[in-house]
Rosetta silent file (secondary structure, phi, psi, omega in degrees, C-alpha in Angstrom):
SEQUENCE: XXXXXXXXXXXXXXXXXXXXXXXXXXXXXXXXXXXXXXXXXXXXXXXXXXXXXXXXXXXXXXXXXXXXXXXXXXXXXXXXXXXXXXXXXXXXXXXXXXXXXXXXXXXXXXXXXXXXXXXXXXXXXXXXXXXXXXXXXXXXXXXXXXXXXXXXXXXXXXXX
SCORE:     score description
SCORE:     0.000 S_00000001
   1 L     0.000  130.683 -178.854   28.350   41.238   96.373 S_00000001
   2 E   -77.823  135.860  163.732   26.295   39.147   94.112 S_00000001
   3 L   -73.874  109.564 -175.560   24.032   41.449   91.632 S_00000001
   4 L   -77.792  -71.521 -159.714   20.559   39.553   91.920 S_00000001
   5 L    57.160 -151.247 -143.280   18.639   41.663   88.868 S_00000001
   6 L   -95.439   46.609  179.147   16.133   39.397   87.835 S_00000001
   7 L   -27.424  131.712  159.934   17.069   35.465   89.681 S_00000001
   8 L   -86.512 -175.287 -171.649   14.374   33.017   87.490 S_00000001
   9 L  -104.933  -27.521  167.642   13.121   30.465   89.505 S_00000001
  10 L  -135.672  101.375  175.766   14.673   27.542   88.187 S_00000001
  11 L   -88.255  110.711 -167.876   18.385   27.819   88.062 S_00000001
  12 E   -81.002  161.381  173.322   20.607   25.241   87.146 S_00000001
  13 L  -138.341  151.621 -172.598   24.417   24.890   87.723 S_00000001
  14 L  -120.199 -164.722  172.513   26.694   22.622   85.583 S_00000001
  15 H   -45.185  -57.827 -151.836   29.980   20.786   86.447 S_00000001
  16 H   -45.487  -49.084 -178.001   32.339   23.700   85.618 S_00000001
  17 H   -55.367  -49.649  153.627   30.537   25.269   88.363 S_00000001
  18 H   -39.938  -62.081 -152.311   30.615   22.304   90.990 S_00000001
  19 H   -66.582  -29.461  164.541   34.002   21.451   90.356 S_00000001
  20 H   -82.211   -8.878 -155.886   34.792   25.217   91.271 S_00000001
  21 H  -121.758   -5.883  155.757   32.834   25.993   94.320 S_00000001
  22 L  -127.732   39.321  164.840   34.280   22.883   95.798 S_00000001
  23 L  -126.416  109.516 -160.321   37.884   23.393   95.176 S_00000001
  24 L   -81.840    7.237  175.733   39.147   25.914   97.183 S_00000001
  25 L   -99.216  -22.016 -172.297   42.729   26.212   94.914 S_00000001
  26 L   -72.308  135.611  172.252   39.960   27.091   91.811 S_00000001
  27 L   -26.580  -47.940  166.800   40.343   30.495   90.269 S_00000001
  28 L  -117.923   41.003 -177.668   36.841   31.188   90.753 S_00000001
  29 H   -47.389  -62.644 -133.298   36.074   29.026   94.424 S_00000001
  30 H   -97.368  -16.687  160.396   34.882   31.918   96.269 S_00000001
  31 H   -55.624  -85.074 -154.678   32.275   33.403   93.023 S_00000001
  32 H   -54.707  -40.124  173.137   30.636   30.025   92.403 S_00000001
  33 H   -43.465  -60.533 -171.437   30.550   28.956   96.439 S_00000001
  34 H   -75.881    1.293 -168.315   28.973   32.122   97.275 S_00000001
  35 H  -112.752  -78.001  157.548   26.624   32.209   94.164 S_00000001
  36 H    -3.594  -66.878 -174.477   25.641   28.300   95.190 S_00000001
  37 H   -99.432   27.129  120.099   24.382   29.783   98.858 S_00000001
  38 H   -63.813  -66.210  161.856   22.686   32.605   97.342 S_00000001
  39 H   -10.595  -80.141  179.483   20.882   30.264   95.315 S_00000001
  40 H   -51.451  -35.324  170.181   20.187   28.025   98.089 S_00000001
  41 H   -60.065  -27.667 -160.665   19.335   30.509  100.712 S_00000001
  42 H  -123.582   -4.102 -172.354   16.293   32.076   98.480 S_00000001
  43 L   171.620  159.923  154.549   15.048   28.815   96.337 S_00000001
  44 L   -91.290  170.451 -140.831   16.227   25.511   95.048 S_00000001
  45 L  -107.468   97.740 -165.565   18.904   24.775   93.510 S_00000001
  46 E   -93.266  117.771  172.493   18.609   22.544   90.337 S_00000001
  47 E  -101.657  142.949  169.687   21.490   19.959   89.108 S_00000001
  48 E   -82.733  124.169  145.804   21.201   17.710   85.990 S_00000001
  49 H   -10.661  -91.273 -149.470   21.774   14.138   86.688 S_00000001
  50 H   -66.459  -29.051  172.802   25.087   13.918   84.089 S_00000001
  51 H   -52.846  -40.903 -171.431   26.390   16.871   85.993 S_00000001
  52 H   -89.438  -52.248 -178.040   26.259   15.530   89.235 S_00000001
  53 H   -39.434  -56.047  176.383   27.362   11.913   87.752 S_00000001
  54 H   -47.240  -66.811 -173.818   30.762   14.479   86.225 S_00000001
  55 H   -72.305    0.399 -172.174   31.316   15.068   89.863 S_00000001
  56 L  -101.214   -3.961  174.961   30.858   11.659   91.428 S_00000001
  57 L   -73.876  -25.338 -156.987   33.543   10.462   89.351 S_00000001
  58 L   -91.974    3.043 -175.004   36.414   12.511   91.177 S_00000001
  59 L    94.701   -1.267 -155.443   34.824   10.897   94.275 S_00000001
  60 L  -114.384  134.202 -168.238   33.150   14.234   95.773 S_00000001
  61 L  -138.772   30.359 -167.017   29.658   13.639   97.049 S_00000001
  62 L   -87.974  -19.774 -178.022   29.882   16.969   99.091 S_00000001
  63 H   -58.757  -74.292  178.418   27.209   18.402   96.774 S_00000001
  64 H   -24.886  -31.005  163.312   24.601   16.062   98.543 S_00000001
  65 H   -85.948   16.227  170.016   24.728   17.932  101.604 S_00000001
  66 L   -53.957  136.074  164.516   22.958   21.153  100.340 S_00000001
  67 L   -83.666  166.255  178.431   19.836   21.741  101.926 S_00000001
  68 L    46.409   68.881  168.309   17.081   22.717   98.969 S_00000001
  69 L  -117.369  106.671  155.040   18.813   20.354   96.147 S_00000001
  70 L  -104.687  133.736 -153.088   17.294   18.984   93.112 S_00000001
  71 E  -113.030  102.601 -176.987   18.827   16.633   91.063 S_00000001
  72 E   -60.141  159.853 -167.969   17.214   16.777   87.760 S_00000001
  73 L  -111.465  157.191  174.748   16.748   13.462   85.745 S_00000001
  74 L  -112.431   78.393 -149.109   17.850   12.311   82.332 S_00000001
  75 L  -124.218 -142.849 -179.808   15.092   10.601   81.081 S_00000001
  76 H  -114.515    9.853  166.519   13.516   10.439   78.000 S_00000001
  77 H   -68.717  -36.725 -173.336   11.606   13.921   77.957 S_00000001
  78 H   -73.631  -43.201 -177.979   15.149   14.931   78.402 S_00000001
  79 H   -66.908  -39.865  170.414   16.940   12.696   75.774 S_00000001
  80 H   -54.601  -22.738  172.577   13.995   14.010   73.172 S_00000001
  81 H   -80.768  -34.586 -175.618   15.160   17.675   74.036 S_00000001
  82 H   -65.143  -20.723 -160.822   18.845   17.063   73.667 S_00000001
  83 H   -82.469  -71.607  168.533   18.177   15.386   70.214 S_00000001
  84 H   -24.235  -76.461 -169.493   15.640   18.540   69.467 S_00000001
  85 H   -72.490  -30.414 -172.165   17.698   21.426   70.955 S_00000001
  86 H   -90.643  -62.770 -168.030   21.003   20.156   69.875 S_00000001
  87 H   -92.758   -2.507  157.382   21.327   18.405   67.102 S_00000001
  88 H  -103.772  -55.464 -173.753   18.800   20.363   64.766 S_00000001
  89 H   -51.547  -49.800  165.654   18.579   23.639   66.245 S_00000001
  90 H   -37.525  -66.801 -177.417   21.996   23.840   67.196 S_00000001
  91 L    85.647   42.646  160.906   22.880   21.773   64.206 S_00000001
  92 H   -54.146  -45.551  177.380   26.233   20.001   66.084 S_00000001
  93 H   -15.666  -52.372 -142.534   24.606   16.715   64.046 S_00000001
  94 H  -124.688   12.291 -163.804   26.469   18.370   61.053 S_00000001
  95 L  -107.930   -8.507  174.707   28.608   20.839   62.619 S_00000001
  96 L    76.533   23.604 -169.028   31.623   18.213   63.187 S_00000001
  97 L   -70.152  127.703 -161.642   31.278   18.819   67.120 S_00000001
  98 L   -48.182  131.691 -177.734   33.754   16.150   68.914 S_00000001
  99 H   -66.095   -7.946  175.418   31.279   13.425   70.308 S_00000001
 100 H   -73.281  -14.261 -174.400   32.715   13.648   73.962 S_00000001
 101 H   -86.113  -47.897 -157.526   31.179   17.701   74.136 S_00000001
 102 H   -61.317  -29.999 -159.270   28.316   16.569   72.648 S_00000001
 103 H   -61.968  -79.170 -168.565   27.674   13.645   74.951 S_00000001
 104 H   -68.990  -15.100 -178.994   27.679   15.272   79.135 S_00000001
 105 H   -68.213  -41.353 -176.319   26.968   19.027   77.579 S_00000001
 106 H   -84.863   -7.624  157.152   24.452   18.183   75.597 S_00000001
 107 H   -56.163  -37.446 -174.496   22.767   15.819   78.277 S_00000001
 108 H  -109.539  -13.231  151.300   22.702   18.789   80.754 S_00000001
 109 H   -48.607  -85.773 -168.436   21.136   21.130   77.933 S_00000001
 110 H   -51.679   -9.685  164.805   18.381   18.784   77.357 S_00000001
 111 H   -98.285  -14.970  152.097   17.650   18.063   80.791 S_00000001
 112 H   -87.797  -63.615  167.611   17.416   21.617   81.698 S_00000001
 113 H   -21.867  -69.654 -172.818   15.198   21.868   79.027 S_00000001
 114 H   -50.870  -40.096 -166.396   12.793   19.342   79.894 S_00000001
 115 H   -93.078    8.686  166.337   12.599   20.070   83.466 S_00000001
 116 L    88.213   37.199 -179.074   11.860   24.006   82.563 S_00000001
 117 L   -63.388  145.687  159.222   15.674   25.400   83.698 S_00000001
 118 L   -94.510  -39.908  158.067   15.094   28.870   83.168 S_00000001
 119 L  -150.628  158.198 -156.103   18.871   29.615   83.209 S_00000001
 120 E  -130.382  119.035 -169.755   21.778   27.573   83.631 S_00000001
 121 L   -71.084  136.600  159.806   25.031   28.833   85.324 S_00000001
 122 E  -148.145  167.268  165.232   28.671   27.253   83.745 S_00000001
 123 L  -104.241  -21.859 -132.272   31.934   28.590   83.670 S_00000001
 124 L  -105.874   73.192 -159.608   32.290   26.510   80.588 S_00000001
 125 H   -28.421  -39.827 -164.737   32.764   28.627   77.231 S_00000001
 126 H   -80.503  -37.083 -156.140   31.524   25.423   74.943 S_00000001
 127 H   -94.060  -12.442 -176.701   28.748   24.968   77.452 S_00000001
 128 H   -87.599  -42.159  167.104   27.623   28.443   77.253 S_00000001
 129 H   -37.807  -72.921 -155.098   27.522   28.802   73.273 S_00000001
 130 H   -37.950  -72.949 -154.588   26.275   25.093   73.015 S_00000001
 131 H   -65.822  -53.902  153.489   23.060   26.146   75.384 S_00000001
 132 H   -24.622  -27.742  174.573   22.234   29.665   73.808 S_00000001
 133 H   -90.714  -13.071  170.526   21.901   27.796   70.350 S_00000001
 134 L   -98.538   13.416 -155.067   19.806   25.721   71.924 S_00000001
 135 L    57.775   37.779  176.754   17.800   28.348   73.528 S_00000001
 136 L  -112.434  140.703 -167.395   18.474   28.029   76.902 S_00000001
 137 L  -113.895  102.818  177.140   19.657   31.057   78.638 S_00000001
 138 L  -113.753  135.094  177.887   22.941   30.820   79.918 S_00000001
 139 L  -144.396  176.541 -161.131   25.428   32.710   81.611 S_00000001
 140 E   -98.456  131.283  168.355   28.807   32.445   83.333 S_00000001
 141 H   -29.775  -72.851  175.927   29.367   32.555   87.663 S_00000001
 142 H   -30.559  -31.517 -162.395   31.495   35.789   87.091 S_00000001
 143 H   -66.881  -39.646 -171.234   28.432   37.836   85.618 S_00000001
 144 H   -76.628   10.189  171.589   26.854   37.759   88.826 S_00000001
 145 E  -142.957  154.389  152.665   29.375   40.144   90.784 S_00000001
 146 L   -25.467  101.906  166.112   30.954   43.699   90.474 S_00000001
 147 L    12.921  -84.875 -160.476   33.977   44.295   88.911 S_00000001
 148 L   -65.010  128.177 -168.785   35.950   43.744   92.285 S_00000001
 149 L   -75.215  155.938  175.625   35.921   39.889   93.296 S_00000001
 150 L   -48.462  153.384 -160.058   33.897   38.665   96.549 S_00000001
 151 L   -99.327  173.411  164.300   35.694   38.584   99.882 S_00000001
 152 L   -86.707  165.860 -173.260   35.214   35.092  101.649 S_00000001
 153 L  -150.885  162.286  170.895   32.462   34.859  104.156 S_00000001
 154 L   -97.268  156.661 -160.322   31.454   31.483  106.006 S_00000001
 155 L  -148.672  173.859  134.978   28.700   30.251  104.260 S_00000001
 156 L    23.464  -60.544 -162.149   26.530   26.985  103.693 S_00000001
 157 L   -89.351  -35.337 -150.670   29.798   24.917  103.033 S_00000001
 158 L  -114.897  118.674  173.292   31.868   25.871  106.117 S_00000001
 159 L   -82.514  158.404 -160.387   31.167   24.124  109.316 S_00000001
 160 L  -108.505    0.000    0.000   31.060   26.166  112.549 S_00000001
């Protein structure tokens, strides 16, 4: 059962999470699926642009058929946060971070910034540091359940 506690209103999701809740061989498939249609069921459900762009490479466009999806933009409110939140607050500028992390992580920081994410769901250890130092309040798909993992249920995803 997911533990709701306090859901903000505008919750983001990143790759790590996509790429799990539509692979049904992923470790954590049946947390991030059912934590996607919780989301979806009670509000929408906000993706960054380079996130969804991460998944459109493998070919999977399944993400498109959510009802209540927004696909956040990378614009230049957004490029001014990632520069802001990342490379001074953070300080990766000077921190030696490899430029491939900085480029899609820091892209999906700053555009959850801009567009007001209040917190942004990853599985993604780098991505979870990276966005606390930038002030964004992030936490990992597991956090959201009980000790004992979720059973499957038909959901959102599974046609009937």
């Amino acid at each position: 059962m997911i533990l709701d506690g306090d859901l903000p209103a505008r919750i983001a999701v990143d790759t790590s999470v996509l790429a799990a809740a539509f692979d049904e061989d992923h470790r954590i498939f049946i947390q991030c699926r059912q934590l996607i249609e919780h989301i979806v069921q009670r509000q929408v459900l906000l993706v960054p642009a380079a996130a969804l762009g991460e998944r459109l490479i493998y070919g999977d466009d399944s993400l498109l058929t959510l009802p209540r999806l927004d696909i956040l933009s990378f614009d230049i409110r957004g490029a001014r946060s990632m520069a802001d939140a990342i490379g001074n607050r953070a300080g990766l500028a000077t921190k030696g971070y490899p430029k491939k992390v900085v480029k899609f992580d820091a892209m999906i920081i700053g555009t959850c910034l801009a567009h007001g994410v209040e917190l942004l769901i990853t599985h993604d250890r780098k991505q979870l540091s990276l966005a606390n130092q930038a002030g964004l309040r992030a936490r990992d798909p597991v956090d959201f359940y009980a000790r004992d993992p979720p059973s499957p249920q038909v959901g959102l995803f599974d046609s009937t």
